[in-house]
Coordinates of C-alpha atoms in Angstrom, one line a residue:
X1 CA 0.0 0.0 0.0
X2 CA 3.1 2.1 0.4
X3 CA 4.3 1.7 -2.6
X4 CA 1.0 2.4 -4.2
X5 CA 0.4 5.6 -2.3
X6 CA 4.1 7.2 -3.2
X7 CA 3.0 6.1 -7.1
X8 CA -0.5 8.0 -6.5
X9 CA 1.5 11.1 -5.2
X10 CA 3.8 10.8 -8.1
X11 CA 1.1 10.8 -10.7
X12 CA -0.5 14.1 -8.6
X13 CA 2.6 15.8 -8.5
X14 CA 2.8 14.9 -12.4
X15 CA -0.8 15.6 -13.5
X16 CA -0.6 18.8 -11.5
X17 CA 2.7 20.2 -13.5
X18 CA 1.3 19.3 -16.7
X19 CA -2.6 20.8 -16.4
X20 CA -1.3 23.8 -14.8
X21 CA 0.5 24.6 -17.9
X22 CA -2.6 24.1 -19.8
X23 CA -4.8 26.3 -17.4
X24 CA -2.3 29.0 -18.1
X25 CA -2.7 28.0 -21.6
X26 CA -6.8 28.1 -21.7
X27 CA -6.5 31.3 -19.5
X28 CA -4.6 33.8 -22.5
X29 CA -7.4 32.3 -24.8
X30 CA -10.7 32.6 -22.5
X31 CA -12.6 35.9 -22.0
X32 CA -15.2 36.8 -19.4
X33 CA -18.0 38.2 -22.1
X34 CA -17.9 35.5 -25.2
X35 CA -20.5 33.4 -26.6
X36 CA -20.0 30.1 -24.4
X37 CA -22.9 31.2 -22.2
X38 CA -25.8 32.3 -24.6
X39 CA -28.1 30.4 -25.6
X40 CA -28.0 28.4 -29.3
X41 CA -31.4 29.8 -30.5
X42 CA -32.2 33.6 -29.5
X43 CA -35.3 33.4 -29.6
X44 CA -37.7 35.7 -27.5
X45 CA -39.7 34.8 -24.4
X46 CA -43.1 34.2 -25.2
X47 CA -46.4 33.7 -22.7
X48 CA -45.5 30.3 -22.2
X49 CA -42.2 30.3 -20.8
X50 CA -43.0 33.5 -18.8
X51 CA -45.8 31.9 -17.1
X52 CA -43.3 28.9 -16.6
X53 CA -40.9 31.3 -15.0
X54 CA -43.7 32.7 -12.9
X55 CA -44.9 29.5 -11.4
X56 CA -40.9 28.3 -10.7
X57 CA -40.3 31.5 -9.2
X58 CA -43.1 31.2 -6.8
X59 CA -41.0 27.9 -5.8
X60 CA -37.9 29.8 -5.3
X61 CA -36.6 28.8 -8.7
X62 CA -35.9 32.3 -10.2
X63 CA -32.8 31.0 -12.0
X64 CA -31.0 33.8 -10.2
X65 CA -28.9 34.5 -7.0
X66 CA -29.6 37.3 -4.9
X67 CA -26.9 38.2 -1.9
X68 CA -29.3 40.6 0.0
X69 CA -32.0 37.9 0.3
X70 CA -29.8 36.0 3.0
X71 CA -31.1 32.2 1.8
X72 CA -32.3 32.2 -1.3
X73 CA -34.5 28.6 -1.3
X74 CA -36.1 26.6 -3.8
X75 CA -38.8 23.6 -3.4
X76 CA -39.5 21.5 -6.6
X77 CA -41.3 18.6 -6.8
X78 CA -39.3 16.1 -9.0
X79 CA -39.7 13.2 -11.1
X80 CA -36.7 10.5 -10.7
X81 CA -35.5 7.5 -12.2
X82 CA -32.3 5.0 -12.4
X83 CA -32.4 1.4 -13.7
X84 CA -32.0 0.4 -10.2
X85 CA -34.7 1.7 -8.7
X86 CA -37.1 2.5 -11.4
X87 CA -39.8 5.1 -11.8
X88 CA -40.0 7.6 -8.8
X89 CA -41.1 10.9 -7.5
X90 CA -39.5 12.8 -4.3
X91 CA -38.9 16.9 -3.3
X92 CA -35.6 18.6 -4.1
X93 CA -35.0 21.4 -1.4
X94 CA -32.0 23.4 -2.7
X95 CA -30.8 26.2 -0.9
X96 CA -28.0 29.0 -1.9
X97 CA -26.0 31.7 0.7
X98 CA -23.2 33.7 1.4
X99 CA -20.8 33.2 4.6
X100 CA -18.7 35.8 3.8
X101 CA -19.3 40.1 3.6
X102 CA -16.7 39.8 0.8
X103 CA -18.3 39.1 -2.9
X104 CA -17.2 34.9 -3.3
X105 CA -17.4 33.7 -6.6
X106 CA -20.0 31.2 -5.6
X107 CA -22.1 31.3 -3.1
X108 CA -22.4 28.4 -0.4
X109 CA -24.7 25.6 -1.1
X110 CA -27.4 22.7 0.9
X111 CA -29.5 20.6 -1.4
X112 CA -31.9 18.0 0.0
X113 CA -32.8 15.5 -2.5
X114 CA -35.8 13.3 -1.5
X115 CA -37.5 9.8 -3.5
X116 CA -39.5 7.4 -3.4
X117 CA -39.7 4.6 -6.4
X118 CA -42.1 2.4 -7.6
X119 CA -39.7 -0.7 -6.6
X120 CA -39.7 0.3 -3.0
X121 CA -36.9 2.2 -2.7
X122 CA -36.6 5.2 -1.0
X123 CA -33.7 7.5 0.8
X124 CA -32.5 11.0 1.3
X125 CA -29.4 12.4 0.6
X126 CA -27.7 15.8 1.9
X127 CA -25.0 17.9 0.3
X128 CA -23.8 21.2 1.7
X129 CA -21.2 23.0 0.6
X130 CA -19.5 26.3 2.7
X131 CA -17.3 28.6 1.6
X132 CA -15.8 30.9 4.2
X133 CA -13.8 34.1 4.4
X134 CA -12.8 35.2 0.6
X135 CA -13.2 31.6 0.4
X136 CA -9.8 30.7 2.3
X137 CA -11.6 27.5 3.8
X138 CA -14.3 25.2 2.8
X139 CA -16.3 22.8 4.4
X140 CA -18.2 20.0 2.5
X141 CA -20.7 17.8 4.0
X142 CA -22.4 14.6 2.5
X143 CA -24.7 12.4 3.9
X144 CA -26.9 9.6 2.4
X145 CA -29.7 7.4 3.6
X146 CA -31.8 4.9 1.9
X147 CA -33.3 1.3 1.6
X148 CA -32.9 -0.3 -2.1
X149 CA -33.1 -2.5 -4.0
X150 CA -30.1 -3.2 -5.2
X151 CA -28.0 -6.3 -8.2
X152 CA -24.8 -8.4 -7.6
X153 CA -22.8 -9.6 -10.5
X154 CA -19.8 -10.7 -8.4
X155 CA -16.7 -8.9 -8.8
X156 CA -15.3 -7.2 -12.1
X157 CA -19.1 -8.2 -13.3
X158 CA -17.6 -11.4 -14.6
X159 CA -21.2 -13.4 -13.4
X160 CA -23.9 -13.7 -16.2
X161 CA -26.2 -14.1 -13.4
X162 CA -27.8 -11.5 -11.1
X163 CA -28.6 -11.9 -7.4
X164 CA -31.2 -9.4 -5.7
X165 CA -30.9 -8.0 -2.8
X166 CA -32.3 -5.0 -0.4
X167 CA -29.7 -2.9 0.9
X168 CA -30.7 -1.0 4.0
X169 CA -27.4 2.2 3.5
X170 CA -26.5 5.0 5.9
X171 CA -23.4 7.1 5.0
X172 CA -21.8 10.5 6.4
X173 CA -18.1 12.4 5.7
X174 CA -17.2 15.6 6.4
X175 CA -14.1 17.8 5.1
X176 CA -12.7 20.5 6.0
X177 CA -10.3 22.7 3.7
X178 CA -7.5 25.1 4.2
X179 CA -6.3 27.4 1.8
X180 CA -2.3 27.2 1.5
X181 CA -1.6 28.8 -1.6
X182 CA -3.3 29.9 -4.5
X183 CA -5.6 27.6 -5.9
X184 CA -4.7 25.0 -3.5
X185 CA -6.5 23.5 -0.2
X186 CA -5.5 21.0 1.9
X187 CA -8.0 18.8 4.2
X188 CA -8.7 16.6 6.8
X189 CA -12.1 14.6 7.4
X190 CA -14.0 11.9 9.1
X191 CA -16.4 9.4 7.6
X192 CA -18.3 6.7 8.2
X193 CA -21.0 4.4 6.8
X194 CA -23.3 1.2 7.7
X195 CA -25.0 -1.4 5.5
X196 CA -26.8 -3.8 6.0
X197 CA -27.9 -6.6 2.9
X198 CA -31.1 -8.2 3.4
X199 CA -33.5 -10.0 1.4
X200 CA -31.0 -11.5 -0.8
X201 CA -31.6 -14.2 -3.6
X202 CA -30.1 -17.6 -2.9
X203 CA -31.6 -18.8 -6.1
X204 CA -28.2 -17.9 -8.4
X205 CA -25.1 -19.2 -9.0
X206 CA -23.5 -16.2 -7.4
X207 CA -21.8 -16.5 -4.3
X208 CA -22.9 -14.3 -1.7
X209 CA -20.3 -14.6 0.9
X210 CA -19.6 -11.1 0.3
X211 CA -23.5 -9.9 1.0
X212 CA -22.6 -8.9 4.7
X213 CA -23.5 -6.3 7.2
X214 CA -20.8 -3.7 7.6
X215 CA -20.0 -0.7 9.9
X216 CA -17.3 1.1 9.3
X217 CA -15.5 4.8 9.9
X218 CA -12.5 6.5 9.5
X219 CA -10.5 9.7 8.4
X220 CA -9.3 11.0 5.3
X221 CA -6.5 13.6 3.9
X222 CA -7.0 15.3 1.0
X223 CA -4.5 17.8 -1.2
X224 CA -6.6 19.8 -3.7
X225 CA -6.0 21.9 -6.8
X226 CA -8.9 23.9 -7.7
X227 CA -9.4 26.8 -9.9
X228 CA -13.2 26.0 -11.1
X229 CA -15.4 29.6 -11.2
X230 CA -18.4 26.8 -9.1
X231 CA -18.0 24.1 -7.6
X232 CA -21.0 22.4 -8.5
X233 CA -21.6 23.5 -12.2
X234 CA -18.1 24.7 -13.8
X235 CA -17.7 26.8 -17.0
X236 CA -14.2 26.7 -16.9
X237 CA -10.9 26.1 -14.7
X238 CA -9.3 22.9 -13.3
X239 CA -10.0 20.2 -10.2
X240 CA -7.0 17.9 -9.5
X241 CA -6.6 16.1 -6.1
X242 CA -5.3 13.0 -3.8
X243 CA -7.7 11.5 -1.2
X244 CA -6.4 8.9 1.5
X245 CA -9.5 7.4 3.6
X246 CA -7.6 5.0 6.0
X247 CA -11.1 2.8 8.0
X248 CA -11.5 0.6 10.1
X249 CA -14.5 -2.2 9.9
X250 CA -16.5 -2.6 13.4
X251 CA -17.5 -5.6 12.0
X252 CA -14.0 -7.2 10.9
X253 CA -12.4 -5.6 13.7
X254 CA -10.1 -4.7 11.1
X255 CA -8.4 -1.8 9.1
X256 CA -8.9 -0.8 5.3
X257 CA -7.4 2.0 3.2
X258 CA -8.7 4.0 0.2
X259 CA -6.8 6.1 -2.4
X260 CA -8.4 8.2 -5.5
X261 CA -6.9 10.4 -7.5
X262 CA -9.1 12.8 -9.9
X263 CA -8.5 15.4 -12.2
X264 CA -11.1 17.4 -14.3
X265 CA -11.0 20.7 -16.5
X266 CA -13.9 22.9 -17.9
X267 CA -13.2 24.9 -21.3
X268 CA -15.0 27.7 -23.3
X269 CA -14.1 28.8 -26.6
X270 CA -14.5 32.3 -27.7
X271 CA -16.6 32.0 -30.6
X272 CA -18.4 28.8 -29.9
X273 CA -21.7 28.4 -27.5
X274 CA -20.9 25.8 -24.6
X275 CA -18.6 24.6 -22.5
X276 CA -16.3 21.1 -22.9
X277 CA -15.9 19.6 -19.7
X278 CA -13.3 15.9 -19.1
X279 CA -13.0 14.0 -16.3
X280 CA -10.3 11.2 -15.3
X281 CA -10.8 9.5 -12.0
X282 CA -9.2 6.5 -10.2
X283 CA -10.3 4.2 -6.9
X284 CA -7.5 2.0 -5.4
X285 CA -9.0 0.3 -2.5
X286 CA -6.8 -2.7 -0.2
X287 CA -7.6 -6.2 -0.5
X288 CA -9.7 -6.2 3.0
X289 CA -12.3 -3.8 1.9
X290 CA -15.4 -4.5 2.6
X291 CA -17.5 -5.4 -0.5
X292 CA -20.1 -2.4 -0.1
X293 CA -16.8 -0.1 -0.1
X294 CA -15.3 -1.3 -3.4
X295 CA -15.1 0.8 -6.4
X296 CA -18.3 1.1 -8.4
X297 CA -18.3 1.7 -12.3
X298 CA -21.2 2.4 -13.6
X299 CA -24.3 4.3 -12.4
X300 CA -25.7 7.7 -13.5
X301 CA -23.0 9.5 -12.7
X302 CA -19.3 7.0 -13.2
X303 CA -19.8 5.8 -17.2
X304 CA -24.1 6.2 -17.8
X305 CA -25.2 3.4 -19.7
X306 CA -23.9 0.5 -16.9
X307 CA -26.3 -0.9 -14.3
X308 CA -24.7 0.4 -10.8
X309 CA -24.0 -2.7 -9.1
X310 CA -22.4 -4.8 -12.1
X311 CA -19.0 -3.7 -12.3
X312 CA -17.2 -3.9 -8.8
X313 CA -14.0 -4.7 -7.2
X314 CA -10.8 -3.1 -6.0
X315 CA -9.6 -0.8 -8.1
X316 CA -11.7 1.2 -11.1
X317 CA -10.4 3.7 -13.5
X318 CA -12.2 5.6 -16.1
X319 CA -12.9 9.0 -18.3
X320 CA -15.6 11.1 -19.8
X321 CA -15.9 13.7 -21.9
X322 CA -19.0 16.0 -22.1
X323 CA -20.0 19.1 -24.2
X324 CA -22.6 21.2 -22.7
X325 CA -24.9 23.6 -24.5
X326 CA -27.3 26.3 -23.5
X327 CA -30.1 26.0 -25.8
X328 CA -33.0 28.5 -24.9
X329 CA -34.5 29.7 -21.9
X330 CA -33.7 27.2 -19.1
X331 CA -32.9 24.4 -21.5
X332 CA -29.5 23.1 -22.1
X333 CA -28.2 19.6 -23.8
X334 CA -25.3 17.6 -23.4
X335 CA -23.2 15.0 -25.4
X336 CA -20.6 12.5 -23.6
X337 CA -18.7 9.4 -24.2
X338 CA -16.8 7.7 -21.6
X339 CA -14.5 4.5 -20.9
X340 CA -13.7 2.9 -17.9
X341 CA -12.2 -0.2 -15.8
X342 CA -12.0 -1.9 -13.1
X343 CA -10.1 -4.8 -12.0
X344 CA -8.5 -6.9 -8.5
X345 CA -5.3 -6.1 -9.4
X346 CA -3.6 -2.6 -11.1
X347 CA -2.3 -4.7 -13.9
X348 CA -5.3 -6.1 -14.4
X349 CA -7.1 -2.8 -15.4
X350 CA -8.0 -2.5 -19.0
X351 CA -7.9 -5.6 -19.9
X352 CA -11.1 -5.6 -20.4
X353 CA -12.8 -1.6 -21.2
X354 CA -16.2 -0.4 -20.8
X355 CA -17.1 2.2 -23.4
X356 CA -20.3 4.3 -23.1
X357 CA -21.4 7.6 -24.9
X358 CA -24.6 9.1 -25.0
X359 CA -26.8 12.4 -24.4
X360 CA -29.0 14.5 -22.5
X361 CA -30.9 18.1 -21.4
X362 CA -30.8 19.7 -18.9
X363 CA -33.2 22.5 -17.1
X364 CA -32.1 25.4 -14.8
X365 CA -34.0 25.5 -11.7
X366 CA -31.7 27.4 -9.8
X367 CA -28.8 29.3 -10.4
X368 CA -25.8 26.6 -12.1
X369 CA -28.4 24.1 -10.3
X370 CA -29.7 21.8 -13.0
X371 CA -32.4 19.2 -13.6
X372 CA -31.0 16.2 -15.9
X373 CA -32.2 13.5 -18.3
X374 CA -29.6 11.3 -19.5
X375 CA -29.8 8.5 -21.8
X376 CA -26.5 6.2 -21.7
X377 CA -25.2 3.6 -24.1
X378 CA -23.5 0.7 -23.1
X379 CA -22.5 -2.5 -24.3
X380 CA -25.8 -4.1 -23.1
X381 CA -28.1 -1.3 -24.4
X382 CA -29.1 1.6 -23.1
X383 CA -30.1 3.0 -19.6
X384 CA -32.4 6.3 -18.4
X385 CA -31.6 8.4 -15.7
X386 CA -33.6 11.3 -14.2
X387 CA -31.5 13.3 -11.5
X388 CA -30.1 16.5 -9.9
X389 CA -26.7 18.5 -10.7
X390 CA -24.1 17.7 -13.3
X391 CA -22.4 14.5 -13.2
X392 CA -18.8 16.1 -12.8

């Protein structure tokens, strides 16, 4: 694990050198006033979409931030699907202020995000973001509960076969950040999470061994390179960072660690509507992590078009590319493709690739808060997702 944490460093330390040249790079190019942000078609407002905008703005959805009205909040009723859970409904509470008297590029953020689906699973999930003091330090906060129904393919998804199960999930970390040069923050956290399988199907050749209840918490240390203009919806700048999570499973009664290493960038061109945004990401996880903790592909958020659940084990790596468009009024659209991999050992990784691509729109509730609907294509077809906030 050394050994493999002294490599991630190394390919940070790398990675950092050789985007930071291509920041400076984008940054001679881009302008604050250029076409990126307009819309594709000019077209006026018409009765229709003012009414629209009436009726959202009497839910706090005025597409705008205002300082002076201390929290500015938003209640939507939404509509929500995922392969895995199906057709469902829930409330999205998302609310948007300022912790500081100086003007912050963004302001902070706390979005509830509510459902309820028509297989029976249901959950909440909290994200916060803070953003203190000319936004020298940062605080993020994410917590997750739910009961789901949920798919086990074994590891690396090698198993033809699926096993169902109900997966009864509670989840919390917190992080704080310190400012220690420009651009760059460096954190400390906690976290912790509990599951509990239940319910699961005997009646597949999959074994289940791994299908066991698990409580575990821990710390983390975090280095961070971020020039993004928001946090949650970019339009252009860089995000490139090491976690460590070293945990220990109640359970076990033993210890675990985590490594990721990420790096995204966000680009507008002068002359062209839109913004192109890539992401690279990697999960390294030891060889006693519990199976709940493992890396994930797939999902609506790592590679769309892959049933979340299907590709699992140790260590994942993978990449997208999006393009982003305005359209008109609150309506945007996106195309992506994406690759990915995951595997028990390093070496293993590629050896056999995920590829997915496919498109979306996108509707502004909020200010950079968006509504999505993404259709993904994988290599077993294609999967629908209905969700909150830009996937990277």
């Amino acid at each position: 694990m050394a050994l493999l944490l002294l490599a991630a460093i190394s390919l940070l330390n790398y990675k950092r050198i050789l985007f930071m040249t291509a920041l400076t790079s984008f940054s001679a190019v881009a302008t604050e006033p250029n076409l990126a942000n307009q819309p594709l078609f000019d077209w006026p407002e018409n009765i229709m979409t003012q009414s629209l905008d009436n009726i959202l703005s009497s839910l706090g959805a005025s597409q705008t931030y205002e300082k002076e009205q201390g929290l500015n909040s938003s209640i939507i009723p939404t509509a929500y699907y995922t392969p895995e859970k199906g057709l469902g409904i829930g409330a999205l509470y998302v609310g948007l202020y300022n912790l500081s008297d100086i003007k912050l590029s963004q302001p902070s953020s706390i979005s509830l995000n509510s459902y309820y689906s028509e297989n029976n699973s249901y959950g909440v999930s909290l994200k916060n973001k803070n953003f203190f003091e000319s936004d020298k330090n940062r605080l993020f906060i994410h917590a997750n509960i739910a009961n789901d129904a949920s798919y086990f393919y074994g590891l690396s998804g090698q198993s033809q076969d699926v096993t169902n199960y109900n997966s009864e999930e509670f989840s919390a970390d917190a992080i704080w950040l310190r400012k220690v040069a420009s651009n760059i923050y460096l954190g400390f956290g906690v976290k912790g999470a509990y599951i509990s399988p239940s319910d699961i199907d005997t009646n597949t050749t999959n074994n289940t061994d791994k299908l066991v209840k698990d409580n575990s918490m821990g710390g983390s240390i975090k280095i961070d390179y971020d020039s993004r203009d928001n946090v949650d919806n970019a339009f252009k700048g860089i995000n490139l960072g090491f976690q460590f999570n070293q945990m220990y499973s109640n359970s076990r009664s033993e210890t675990y660690e985590q490594y990721q290493v990420y790096y995204s960038q966000y680009h507008q061109f002068q002359s062209i509507t839109g913004t192109l945004a890539w992401q690279v990401k990697g999960e390294f996880n030891s060889d006693d992590t519990p199976f709940v903790q493992l890396a994930n592909l797939g999902g609506d958020e790592k590679l769309r078009g892959y049933i979340e659940g299907q590709y699992v084990d140790n260590n994942m790596v993978f990449s997208q590319v999006e393009y982003r468009i305005p359209l008109y009024w609150r309506v945007g659209m996106v195309f992506w493709t994406g690759a990915g991999s995951v595997a028990n050992d390093i070496s293993g990784l590629f050896d056999d690739t995920l590829v997915s691509c496919g498109t979306g729109f996108r509707f502004n509730i909020k200010d950079r808060v968006n509504l999505r609907a993404d259709i993904g294509f994988g290599d077993d077809g294609a999967e629908f997702y209905l969700n909150i906030n830009e996937v990277f």
